[in-house]
Coordinates of C-alpha atoms in Angstrom, one line a residue:
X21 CA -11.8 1.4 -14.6
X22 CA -10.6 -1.5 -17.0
X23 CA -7.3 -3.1 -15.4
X24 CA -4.3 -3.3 -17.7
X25 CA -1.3 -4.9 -17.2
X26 CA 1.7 -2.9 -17.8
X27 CA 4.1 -3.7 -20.2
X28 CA 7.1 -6.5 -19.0
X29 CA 10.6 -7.1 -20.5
X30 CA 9.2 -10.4 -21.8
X31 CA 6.4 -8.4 -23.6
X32 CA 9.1 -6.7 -25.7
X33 CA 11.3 -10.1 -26.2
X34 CA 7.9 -11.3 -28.2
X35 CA 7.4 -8.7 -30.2
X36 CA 11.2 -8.1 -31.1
X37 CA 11.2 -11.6 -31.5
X38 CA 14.5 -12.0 -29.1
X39 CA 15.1 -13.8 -25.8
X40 CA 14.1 -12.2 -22.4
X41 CA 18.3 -11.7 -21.8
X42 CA 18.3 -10.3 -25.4
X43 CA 16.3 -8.0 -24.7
X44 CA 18.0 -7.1 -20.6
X45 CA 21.5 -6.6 -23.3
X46 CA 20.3 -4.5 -25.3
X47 CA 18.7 -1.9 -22.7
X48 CA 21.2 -2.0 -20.6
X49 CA 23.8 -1.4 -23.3
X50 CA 25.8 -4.4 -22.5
X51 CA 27.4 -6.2 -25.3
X52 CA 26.4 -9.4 -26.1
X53 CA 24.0 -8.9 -28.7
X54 CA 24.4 -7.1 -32.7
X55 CA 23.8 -3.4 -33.3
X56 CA 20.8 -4.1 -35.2
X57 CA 18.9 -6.1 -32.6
X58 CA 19.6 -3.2 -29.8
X59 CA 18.2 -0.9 -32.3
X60 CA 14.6 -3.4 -33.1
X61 CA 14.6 -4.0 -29.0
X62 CA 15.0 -0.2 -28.4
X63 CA 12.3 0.5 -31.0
X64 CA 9.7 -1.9 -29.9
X65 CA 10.5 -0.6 -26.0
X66 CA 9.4 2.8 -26.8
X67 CA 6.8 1.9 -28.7
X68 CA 5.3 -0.1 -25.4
X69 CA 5.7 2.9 -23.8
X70 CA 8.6 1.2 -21.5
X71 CA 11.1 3.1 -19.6
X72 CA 14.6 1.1 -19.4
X73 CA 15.7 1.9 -15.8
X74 CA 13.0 0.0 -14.2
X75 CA 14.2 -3.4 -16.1
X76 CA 14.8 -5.9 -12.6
X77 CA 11.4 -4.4 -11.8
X78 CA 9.7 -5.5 -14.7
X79 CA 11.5 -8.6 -15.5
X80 CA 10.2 -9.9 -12.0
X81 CA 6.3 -8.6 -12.3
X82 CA 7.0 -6.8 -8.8
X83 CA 5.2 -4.1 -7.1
X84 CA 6.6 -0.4 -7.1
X85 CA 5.9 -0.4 -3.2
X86 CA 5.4 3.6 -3.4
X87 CA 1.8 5.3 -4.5
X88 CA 2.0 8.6 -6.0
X89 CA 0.6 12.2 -5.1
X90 CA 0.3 14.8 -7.6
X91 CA 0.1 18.6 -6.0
X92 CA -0.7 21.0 -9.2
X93 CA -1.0 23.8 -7.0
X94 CA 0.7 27.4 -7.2
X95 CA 4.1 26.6 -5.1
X96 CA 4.0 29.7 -3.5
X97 CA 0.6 28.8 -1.8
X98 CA 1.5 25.2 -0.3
X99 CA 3.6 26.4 2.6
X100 CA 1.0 27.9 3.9
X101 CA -2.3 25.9 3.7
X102 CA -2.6 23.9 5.9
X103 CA -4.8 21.2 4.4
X104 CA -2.3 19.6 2.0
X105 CA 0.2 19.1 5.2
X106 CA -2.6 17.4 7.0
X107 CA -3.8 15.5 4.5
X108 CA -0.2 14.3 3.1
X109 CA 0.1 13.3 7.3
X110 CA -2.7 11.2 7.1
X111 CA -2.1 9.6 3.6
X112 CA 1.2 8.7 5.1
X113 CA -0.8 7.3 8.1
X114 CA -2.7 5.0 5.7
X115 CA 0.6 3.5 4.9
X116 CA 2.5 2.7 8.1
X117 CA 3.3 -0.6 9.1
X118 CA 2.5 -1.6 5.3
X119 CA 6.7 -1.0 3.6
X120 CA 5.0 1.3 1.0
X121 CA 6.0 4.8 0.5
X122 CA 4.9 8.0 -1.5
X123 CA 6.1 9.7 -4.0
X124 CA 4.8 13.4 -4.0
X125 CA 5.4 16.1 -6.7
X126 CA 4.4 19.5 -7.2
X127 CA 3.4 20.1 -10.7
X128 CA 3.5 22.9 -12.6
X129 CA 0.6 23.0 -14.9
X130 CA -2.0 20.1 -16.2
X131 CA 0.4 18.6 -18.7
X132 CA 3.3 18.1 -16.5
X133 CA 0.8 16.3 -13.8
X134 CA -0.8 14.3 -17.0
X135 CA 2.7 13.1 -18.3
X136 CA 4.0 12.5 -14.9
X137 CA 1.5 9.8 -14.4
X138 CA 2.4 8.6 -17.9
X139 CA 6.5 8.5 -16.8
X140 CA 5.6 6.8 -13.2
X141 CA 2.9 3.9 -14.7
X142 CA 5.4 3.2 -17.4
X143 CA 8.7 3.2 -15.3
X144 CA 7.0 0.7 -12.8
X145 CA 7.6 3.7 -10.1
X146 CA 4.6 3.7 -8.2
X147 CA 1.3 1.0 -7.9
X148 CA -1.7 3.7 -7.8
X149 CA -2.2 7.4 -7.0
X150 CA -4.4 9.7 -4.8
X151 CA -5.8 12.6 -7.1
X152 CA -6.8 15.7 -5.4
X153 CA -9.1 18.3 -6.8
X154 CA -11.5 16.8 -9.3
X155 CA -12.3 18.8 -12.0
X156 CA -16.0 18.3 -14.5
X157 CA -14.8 15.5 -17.3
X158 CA -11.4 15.6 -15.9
X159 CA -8.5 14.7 -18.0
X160 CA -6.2 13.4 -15.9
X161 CA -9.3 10.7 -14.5
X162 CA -9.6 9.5 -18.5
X163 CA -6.0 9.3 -18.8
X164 CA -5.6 7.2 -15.7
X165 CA -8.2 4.4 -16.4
X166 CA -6.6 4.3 -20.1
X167 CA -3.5 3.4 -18.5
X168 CA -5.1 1.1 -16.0
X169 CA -3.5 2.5 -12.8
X170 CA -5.4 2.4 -9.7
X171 CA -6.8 5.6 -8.9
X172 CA -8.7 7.1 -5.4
X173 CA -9.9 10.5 -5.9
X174 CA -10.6 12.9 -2.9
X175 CA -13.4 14.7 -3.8
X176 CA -17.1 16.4 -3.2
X177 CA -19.2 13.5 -4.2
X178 CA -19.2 9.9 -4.4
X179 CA -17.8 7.9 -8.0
X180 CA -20.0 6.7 -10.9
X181 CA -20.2 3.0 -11.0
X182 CA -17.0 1.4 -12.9
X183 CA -14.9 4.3 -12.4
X184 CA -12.3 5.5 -9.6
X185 CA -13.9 5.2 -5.8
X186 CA -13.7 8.3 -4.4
X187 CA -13.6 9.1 -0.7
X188 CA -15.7 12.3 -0.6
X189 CA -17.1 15.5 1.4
X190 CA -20.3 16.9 0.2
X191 CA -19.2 20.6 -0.6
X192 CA -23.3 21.2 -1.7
X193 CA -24.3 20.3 1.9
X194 CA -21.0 22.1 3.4
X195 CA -22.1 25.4 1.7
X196 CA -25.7 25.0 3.0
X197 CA -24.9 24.5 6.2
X198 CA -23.0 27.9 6.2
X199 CA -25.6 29.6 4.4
X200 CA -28.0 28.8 7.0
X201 CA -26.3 29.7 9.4
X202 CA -25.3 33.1 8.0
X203 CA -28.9 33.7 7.4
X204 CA -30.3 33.0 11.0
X205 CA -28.2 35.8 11.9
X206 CA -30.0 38.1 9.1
X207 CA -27.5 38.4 6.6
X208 CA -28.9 39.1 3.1
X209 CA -25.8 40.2 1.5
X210 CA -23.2 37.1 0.9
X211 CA -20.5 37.3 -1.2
X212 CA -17.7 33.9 -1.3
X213 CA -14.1 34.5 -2.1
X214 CA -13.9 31.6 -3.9
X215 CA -10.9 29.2 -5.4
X216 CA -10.6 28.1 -8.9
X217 CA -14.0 27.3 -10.5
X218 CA -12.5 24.6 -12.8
X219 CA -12.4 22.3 -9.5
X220 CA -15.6 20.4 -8.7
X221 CA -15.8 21.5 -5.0
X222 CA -15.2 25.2 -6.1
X223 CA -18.2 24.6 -8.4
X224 CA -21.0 23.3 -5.9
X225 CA -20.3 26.0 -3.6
X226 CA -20.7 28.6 -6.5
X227 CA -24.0 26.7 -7.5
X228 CA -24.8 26.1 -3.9
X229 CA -24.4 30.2 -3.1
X230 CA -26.8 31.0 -6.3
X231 CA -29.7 28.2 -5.4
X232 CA -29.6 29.1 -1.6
X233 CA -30.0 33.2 -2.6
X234 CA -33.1 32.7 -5.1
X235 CA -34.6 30.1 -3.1
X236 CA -34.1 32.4 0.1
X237 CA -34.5 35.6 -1.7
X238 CA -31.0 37.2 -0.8
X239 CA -30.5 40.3 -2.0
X240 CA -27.0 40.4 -3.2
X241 CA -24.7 36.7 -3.7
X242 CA -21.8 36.9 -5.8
X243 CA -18.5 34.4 -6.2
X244 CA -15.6 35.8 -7.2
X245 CA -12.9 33.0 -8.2
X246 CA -9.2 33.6 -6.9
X247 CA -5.8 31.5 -7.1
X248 CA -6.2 30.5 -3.7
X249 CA -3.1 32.8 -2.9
X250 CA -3.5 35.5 0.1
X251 CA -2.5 38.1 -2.7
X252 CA -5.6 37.3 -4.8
X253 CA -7.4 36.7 -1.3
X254 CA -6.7 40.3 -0.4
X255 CA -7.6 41.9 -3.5
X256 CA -11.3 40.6 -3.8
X257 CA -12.3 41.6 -0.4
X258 CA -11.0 45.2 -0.8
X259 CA -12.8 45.1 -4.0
X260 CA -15.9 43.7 -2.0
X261 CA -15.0 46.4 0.9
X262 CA -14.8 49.1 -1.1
X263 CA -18.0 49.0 -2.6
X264 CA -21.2 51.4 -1.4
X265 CA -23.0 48.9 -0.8
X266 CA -21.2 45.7 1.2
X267 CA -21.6 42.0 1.7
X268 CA -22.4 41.8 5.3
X269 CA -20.8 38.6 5.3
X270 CA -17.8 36.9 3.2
X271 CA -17.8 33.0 2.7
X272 CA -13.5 31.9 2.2
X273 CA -12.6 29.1 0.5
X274 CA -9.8 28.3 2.2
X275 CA -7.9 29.9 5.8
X276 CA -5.0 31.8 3.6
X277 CA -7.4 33.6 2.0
X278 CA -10.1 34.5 5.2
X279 CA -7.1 35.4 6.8
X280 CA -6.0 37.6 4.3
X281 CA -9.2 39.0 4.4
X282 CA -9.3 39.5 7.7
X283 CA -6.2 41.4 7.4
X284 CA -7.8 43.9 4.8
X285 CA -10.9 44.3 7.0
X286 CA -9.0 45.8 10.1
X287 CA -6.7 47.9 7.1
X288 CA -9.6 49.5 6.3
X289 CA -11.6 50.1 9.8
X290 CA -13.9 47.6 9.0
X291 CA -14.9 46.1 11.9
X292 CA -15.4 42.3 12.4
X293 CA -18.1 41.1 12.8
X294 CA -20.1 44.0 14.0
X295 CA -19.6 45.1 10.1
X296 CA -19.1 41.7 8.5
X297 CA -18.9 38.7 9.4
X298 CA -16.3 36.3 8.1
X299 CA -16.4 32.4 7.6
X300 CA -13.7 29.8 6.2
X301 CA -14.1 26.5 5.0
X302 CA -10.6 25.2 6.0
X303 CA -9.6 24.8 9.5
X304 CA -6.8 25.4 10.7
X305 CA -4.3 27.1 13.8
X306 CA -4.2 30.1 11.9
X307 CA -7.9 31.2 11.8
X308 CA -8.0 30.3 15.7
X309 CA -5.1 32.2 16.3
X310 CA -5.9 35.3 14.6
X311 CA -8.3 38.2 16.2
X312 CA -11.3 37.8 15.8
X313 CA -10.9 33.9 15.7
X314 CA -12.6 32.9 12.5
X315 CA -15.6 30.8 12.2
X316 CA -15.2 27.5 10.0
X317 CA -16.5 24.2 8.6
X318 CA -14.2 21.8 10.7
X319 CA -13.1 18.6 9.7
X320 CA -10.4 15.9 10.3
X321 CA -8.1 16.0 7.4
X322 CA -5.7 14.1 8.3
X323 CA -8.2 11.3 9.1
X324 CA -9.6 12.4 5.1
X325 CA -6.1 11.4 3.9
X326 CA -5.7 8.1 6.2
X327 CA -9.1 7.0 4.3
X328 CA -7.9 7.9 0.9
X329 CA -4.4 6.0 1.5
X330 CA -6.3 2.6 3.0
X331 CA -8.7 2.6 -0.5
X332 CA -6.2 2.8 -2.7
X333 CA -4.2 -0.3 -1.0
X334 CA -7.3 -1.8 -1.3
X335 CA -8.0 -0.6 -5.0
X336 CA -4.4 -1.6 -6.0
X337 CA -4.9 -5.0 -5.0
X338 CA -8.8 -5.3 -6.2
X339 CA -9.6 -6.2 -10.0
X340 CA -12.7 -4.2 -10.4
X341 CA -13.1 -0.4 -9.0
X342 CA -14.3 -0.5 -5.6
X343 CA -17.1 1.9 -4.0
X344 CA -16.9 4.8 -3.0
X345 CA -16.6 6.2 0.3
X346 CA -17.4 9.0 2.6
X347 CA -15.1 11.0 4.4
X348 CA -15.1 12.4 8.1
X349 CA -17.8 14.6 9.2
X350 CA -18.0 18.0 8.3
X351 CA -18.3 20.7 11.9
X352 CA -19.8 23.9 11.7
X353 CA -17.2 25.8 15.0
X354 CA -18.6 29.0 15.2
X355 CA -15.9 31.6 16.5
X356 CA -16.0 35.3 17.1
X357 CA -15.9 36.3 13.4
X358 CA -19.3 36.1 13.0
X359 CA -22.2 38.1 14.5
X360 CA -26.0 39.5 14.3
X361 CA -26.3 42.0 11.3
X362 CA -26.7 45.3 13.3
X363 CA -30.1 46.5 12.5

């Protein structure tokens, strides 16, 4: 990631050719210089890219003391996974003690996340950002070392060399460890209520599901991508359900949607797990709390967030990209949603 200073006040006063105080006049609209120079200043600003209500901020070269956090999630969805609250807990973790805050937004599409990190690296309003849910040759990723800002990215595998340090999980080795545990109890039918295939994480496990069934001679493995929502969570597994010949087990990307799923098994007198058996790879007080308690990978989010928070300080402070790092370890807890296929 190539470092690049952003643009100053005193950057515009040399190319407009005016003094640094010039320049504080004339966006700031305070009289004291002509019409003519407010307009050249005003020109040369935007065309740096410069946002005028960060000027003291700029003028003095100081940091933003905030880092930024961009959710592009469906709204609706957020209150009730669990993960993002844990791992906003432990980002905030990351930063006690230091006077640095967060900013957080919820975006509502890629080009409002992409030009929010535009408005907050030009407006001097934050020093680096966490970015959650890589995608394959993401945009936002090129877009952020063009601009220079310090970037961590949580994600499933560690950084190429001269890019962004991620502080990653291993979503391949996650999905195998499910797989093989779902097939020492005999399952041969798997199907994975998956998230949105576009995100790197969502794409291992897709690939992971299809290399462990050839390799391990399955006979039925299918992914079927969802909004994470427990609408769209619902809707594939009575589509999986309803089928004449069923998955004996369902892999969830997330709890929302094994617990909607669960909800659709007992709806329609499927029994769990004496007919299927159900596994989630989120955590959280709502798969423990439900009956049958749902089996799940286990790990410390909040500890994953804490990690991602202490890099980027770091990163913001380094000149080069740093490594990469891994995050907690992943736990298999086994719970009463999953059983022995009945013979």
């Amino acid at each position: 990631m190539a470092s690049k200073r952003r643009t100053t006040i005193a950057d515009i006063a040399a190319k407009a050719g005016v003094s640094i105080s010039a320049v504080s006049f004339a966006l700031n609209d305070r009289p004291g210089v002509s019409a003519a120079t407010r307009e050249r200043v005003r020109a040369v600003a935007r065309e740096l890219d410069w946002q005028p209500h960060t000027a003291a901020r700029a003028l003095g070269g100081a940091k933003a003391g905030s880092i930024g956090f961009v959710l592009n999630r469906p709204a609706r969805t957020l209150g009730t996974e669990s993960f993002f609250g844990d791992l906003i807990s432990g980002i905030q973790l990351g930063l006690a003690g230091t006077h640095v805050g967060m900013t957080l937004l919820v975006a509502r599409d890629a080009d409002e996340e992409l030009q929010t990190y535009r408005d907050w690296w030009n407006g001097h309003r934050v020093d680096g950002v966490i970015v959650i849910d890589p995608r394959h040759d993401d945009a936002r990723l090129r877009l952020l070392d063009e601009l220079g800002m310090p970037t961590v990215v949580v994600g499933s595998h560690p950084s190429p060399p001269g890019s962004a340090p991620t502080v990653w999980i291993d979503d391949s080795d996650a999905t195998t460890t499910v797989l093989r545990y779902l097939h020492a109890l005999g399952h041969r039918r798997v199907a994975h209520v998956a998230g949105r295939p576009e995100f790197e994480h969502t794409a291992m496990r897709i690939d992971r599901l299809r290399d462990f069934a050839a390799a391990e001679g399955l006979d039925a493995a299918e992914s079927i991508p969802t909004d994470y929502s427990a609408e769209n969570g619902a809707a594939a597994t009575r589509d999986l359900l309803s089928r004449s010949v069923r998955p004996t087990a369902i892999v969830f990307d997330n709890d929302v949607l094994a617990v909607a799923g669960l909800g659709v098994a007992s709806e329609m007198g499927v029994r769990v797990p004496a007919d299927v058996s159900i596994v989630s790879f989120d955590d959280s007080a709502m798969i423990r709390l439900v009956r049958p308690a749902i089996t799940s990978l286990t790990r410390d989010t909040v500890e994953l967030g804490q990690r991602a928070a202490t890099l980027l300080r770091a990163q913001i402070d380094a000149d080069d990209p740093l490594p990469s790092l891994p995050g907690p370890l992943l736990t298999l807890s086994v719970r009463e949603s999953t059983g022995r296929i009945a013979h």
